[in-house]
Short mmCIF file of C-alpha atoms and ligand atoms in Angstrom, two decimals:
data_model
loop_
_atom_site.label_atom_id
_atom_site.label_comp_id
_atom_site.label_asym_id
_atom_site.label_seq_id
_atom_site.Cartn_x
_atom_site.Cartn_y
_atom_site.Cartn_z
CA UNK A 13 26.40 19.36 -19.68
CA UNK A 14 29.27 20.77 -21.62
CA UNK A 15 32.13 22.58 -20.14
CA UNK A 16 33.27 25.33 -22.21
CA UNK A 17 36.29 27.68 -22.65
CA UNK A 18 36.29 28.98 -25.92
CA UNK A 19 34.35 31.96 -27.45
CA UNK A 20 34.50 29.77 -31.01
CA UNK A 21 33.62 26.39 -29.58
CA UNK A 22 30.61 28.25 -27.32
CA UNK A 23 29.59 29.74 -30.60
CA UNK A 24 29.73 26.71 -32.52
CA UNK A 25 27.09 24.83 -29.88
CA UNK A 26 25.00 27.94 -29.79
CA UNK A 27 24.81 27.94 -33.73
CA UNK A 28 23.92 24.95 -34.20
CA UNK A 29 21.29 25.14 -31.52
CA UNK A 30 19.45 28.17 -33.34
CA UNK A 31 19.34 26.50 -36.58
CA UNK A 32 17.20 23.77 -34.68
CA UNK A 33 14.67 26.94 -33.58
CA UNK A 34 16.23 26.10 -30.06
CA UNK A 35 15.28 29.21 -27.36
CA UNK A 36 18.41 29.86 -25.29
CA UNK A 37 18.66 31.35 -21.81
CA UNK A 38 21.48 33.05 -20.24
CA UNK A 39 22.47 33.31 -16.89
CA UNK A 40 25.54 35.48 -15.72
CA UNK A 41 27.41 34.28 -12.53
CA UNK A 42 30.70 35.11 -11.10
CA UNK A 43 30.60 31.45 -9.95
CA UNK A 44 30.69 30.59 -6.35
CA UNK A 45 27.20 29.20 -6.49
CA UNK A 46 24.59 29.39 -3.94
CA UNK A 47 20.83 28.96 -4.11
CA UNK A 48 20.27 32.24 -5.46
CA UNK A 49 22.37 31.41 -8.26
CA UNK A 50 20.40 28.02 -8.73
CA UNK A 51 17.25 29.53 -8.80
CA UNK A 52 17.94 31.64 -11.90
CA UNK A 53 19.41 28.71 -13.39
CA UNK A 54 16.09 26.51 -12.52
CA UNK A 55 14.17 29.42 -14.37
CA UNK A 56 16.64 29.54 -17.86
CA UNK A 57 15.84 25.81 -17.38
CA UNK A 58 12.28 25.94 -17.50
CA UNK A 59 12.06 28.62 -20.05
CA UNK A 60 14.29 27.86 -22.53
CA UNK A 61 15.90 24.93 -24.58
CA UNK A 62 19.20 25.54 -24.32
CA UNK A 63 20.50 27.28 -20.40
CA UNK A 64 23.88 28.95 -20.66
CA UNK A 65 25.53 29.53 -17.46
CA UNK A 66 28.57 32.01 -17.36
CA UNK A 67 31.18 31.71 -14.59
CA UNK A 68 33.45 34.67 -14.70
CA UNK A 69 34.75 36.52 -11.91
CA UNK A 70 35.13 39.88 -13.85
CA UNK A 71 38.35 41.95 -13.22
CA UNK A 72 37.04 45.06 -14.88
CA UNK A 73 33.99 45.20 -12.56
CA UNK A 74 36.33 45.57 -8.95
CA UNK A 75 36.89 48.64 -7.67
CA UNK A 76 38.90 47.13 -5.18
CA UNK A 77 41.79 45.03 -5.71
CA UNK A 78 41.82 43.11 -2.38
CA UNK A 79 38.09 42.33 -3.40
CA UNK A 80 38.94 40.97 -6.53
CA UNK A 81 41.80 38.75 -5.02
CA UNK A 82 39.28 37.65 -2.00
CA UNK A 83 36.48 37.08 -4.12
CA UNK A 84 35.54 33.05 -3.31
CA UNK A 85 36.31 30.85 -6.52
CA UNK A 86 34.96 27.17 -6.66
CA UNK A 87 34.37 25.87 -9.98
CA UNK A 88 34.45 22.44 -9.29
CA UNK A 89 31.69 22.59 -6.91
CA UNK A 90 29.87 25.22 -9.57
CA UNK A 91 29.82 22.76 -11.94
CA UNK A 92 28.47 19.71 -10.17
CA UNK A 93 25.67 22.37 -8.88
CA UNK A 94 24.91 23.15 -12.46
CA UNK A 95 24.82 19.61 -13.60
CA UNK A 96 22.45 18.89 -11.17
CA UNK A 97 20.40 22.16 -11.79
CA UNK A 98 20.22 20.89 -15.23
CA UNK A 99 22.48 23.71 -17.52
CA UNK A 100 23.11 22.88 -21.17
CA UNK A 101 26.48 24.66 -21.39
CA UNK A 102 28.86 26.05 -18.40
CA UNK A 103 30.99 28.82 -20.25
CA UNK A 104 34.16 29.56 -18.10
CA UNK A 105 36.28 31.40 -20.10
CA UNK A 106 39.83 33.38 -18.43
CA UNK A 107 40.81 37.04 -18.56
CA UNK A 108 42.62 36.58 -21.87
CA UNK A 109 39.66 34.88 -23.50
CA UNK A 110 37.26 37.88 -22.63
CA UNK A 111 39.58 40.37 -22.72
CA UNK A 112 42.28 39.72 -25.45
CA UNK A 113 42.92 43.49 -25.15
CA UNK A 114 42.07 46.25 -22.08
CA UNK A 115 38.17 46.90 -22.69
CA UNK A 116 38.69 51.05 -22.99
CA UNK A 117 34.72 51.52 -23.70
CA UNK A 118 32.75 53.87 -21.29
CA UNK A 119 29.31 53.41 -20.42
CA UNK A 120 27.03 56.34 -19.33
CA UNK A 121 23.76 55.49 -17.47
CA UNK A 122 23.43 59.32 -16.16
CA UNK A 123 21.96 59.56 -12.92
CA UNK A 124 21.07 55.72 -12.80
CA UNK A 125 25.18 54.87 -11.96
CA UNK A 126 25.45 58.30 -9.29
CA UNK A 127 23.80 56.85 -7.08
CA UNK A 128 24.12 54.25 -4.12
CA UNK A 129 26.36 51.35 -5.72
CA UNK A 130 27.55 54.22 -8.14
CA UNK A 131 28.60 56.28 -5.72
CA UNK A 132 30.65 53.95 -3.15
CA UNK A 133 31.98 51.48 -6.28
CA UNK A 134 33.47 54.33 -8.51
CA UNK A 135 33.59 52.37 -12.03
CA UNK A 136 32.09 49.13 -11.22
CA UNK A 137 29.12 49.74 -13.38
CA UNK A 138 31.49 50.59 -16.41
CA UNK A 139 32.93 47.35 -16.17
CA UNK A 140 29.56 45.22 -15.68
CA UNK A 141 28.29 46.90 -18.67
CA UNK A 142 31.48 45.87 -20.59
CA UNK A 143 31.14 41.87 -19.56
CA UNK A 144 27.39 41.81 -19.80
CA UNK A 145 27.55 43.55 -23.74
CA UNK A 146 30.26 40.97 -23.97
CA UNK A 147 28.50 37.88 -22.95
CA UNK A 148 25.15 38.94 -24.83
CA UNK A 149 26.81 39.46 -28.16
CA UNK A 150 28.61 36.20 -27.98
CA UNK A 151 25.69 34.39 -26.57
CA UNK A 152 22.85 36.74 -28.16
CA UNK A 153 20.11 34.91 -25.68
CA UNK A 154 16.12 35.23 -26.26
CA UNK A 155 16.42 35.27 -22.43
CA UNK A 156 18.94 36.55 -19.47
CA UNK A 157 18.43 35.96 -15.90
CA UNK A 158 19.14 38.78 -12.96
CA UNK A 159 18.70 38.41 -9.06
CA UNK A 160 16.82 41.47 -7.46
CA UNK A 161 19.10 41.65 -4.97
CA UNK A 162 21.55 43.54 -7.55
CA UNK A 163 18.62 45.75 -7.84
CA UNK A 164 20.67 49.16 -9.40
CA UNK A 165 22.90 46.58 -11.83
CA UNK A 166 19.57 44.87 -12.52
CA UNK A 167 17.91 48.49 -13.72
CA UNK A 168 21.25 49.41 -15.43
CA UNK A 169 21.44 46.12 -17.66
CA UNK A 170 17.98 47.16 -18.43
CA UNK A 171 19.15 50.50 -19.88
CA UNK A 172 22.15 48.89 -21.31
CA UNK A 173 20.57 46.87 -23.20
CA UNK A 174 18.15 49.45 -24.35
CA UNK A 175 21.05 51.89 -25.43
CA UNK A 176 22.68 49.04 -27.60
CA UNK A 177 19.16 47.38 -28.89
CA UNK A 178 20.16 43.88 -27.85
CA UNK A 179 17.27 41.72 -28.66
CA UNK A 180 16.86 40.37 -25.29
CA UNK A 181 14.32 39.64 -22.36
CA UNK A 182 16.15 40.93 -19.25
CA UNK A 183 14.15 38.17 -16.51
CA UNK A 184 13.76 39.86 -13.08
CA UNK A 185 13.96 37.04 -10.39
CA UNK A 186 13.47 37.10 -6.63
CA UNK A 187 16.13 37.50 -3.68
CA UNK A 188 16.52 33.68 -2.51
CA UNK A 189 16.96 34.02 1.72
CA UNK A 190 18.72 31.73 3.93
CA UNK A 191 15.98 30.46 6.49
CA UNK A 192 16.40 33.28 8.94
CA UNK A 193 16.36 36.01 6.52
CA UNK A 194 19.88 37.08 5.40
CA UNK A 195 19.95 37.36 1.45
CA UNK A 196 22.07 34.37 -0.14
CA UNK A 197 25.25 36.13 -1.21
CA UNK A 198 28.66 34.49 -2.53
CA UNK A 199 29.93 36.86 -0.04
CA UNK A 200 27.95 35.37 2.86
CA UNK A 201 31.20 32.44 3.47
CA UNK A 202 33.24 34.91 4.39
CA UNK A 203 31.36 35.90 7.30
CA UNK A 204 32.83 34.68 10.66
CA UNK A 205 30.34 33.12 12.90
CA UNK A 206 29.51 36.14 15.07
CA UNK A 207 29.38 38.57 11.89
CA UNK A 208 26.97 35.68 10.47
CA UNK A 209 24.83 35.87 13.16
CA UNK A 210 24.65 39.88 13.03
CA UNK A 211 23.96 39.86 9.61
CA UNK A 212 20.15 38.71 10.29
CA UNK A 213 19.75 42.07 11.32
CA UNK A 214 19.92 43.64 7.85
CA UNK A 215 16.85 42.24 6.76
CA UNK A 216 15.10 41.94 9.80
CA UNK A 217 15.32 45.25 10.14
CA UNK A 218 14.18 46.12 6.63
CA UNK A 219 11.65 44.22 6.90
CA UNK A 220 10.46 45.95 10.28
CA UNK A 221 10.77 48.93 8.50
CA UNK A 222 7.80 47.82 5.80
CA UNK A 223 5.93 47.05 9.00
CA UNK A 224 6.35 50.38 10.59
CA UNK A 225 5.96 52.17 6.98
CA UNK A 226 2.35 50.79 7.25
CA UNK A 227 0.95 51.54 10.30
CA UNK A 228 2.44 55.41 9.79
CA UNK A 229 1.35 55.05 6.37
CA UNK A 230 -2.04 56.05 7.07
CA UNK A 231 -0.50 59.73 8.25
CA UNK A 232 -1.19 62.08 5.33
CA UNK A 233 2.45 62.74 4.93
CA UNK A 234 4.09 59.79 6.82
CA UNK A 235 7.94 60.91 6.55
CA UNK A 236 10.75 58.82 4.48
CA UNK A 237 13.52 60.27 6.17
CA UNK A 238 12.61 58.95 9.57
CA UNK A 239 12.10 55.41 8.00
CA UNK A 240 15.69 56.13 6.45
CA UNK A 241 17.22 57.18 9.73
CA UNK A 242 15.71 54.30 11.93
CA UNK A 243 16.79 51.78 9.46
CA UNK A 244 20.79 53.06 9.86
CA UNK A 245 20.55 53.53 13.54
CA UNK A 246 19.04 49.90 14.40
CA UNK A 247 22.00 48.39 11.96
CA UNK A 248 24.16 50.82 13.44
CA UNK A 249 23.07 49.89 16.64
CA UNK A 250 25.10 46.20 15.81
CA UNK A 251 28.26 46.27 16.72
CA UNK A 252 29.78 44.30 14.33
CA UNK A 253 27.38 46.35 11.56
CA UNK A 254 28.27 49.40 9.65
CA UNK A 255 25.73 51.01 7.05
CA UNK A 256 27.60 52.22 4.08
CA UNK A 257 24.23 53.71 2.18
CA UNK A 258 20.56 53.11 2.73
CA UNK A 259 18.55 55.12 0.27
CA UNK A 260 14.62 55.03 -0.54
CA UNK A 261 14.31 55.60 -4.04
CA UNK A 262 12.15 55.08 -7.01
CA UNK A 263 12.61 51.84 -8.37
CA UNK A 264 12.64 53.36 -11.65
CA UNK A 265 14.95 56.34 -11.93
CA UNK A 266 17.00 55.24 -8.48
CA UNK A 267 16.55 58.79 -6.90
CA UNK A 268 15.68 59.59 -3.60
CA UNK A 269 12.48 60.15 -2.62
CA UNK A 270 11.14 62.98 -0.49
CA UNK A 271 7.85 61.88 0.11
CA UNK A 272 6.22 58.18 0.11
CA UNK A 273 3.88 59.79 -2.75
CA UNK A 274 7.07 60.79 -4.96
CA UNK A 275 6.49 57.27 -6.71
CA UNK A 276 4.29 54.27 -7.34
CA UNK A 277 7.65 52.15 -6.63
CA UNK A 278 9.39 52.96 -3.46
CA UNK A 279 12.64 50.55 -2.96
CA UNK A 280 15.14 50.57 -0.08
CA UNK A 281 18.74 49.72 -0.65
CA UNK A 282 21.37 48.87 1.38
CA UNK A 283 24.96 48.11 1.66
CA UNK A 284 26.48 47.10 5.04
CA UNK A 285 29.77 46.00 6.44
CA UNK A 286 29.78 43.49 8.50
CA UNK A 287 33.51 43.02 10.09
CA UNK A 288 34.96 43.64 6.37
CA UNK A 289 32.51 41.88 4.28
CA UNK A 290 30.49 44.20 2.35
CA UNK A 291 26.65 42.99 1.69
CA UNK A 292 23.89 44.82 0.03
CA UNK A 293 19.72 43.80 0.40
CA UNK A 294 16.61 45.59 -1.35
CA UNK A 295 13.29 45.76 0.28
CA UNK A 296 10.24 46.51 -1.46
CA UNK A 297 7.92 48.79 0.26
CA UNK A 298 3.89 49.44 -0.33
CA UNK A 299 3.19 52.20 -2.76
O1 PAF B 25 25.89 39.97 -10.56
C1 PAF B 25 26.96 39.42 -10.87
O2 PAF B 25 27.32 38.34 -10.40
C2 PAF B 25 27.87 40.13 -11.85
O3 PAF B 25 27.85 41.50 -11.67
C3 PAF B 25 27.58 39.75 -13.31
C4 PAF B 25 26.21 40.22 -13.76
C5 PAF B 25 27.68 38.24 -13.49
C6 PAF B 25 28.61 40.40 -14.24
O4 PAF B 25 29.91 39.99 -13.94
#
């Protein structure tokens, strides 16, 4: 596995590994590595020749400073993870190298960035569009990897990269859980041990939600702002839990829905604090 800096040298290996017809995948991590990350990684593996793994803990992308500065770094551990998950190349470039001068581009996903994420995180879409447009056009993958769990960034890199015709497969992949349910965040270490233990609520709760969306399902017009409301006051309910946002949308346009037959794709999205540690989780529910 090579450790790289550069944007040349990076170039240089990926050149010479397309003039050898080699596929290469591309996966996009702010580092701190957990199974989530490793399962993306596993699948650029499989399906490709050459897996690119990014570590870059984005400035441009932080709406908040104190989250920026908290954010967990450990890229010794990162890269004896990735060895072992089998990545080609681990790019780990630093703020100058990506940003030689202030990225002044703005984005504009219309309704897609209002909402949810959007709303709470003014700018933080701007500034994932401007590292992920980045990393594509110096990587330009056949293949790049995304966790449902980032489920609005995930349909936003989809538009992005519809708006500026990369030539890419965006790969959806699934949320990886700890055992008893909490998605695997880089976040997640921060917890203390009694907000860890609270934070199985978040998608136990969803998940009793899909439940309860079933059985009143078979109502003619079972309602979507009840499910919304008991969702927020069970997490609520925890005291070391506050809801932030928890929208049912459609997984397409991200807008609320009114009624369960509004879409074919009804998603729920959440972002909670637990003490100060902000997590989000997506549940899927039956159409
Ligand atoms: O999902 C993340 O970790 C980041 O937003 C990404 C896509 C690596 C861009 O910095």
């Amino acid at each position: 596995m090579k450790i790289i800096e550069k944007i040349p040298e990076l170039q240089r290996a990926l050149t010479h590994a397309r003039q050898t017809h080699k596929s290469i995948g591309l996966v996009p991590t702010m580092g701190a590595l957990h199974a989530g990350h490793l399962a993306l990684v596993q699948r650029a593996v499989t399906e490709n020749d050459v897996a690119v793994v990014s570590v870059f803990v984005n400035p441009s992308q932080f709406n908040d400073k104190n989250d920026l500065k908290n954010y967990p770094r450990t890229p010794d551990a990162d890269c004896k993870l990735l060895e072992e998950a089998g990545a080609n190349i681990v790019f780990m470039p630093a703020v100058d190298e990506m940003y030689p001068e202030p990225d002044t581009r703005q984005f504009a996903f219309g309704a897609l960035e209002t909402v949810m994420e959007g709303q709470f995180r003014p700018g933080h879409f701007n500034g994932v569009a401007q590292i992920v447009s980045r990393l594509l056009t110096i990587v330009n993958p056949d293949r790049a990897y995304f966790g449902e769990k980032d489920f609005q960034q995930l349909t936003i890199i989809r538009d992005l990269v519809k708006q500026l015709n990369f030539n890419v497969d965006i790969v959806a992949c699934p949320i990886v859980r700890e055992a008893d349910g909490l998605a695997m965040s880089s976040r997640n270490a921060r917890l203390n041990p009694a907000e860890r233990q609270a934070a199985v609520n978040i998608s136990k709760t969803l998940n009793a939600s899909v439940v309860r969306h079933c059985l009143v399902g078979f109502k003619p017009q079972s309602p979507v702002s009840e499910t919304k409301s008991w969702v927020i006051k069970q997490i609520n309910a925890v005291p070391e839990l506050r809801v932030e946002y928890f929208d049912i949308v459609d997984g397409h346009t991200l807008q609320s829905i009114q009624e369960w037959s509004d879409t074919t794709f009804p998603v729920g999205c959440i972002a909670v604090f637990d003490g100060d540690v902000r997590l989000i989780d997506v549940v899927f529910y039956l159409a």
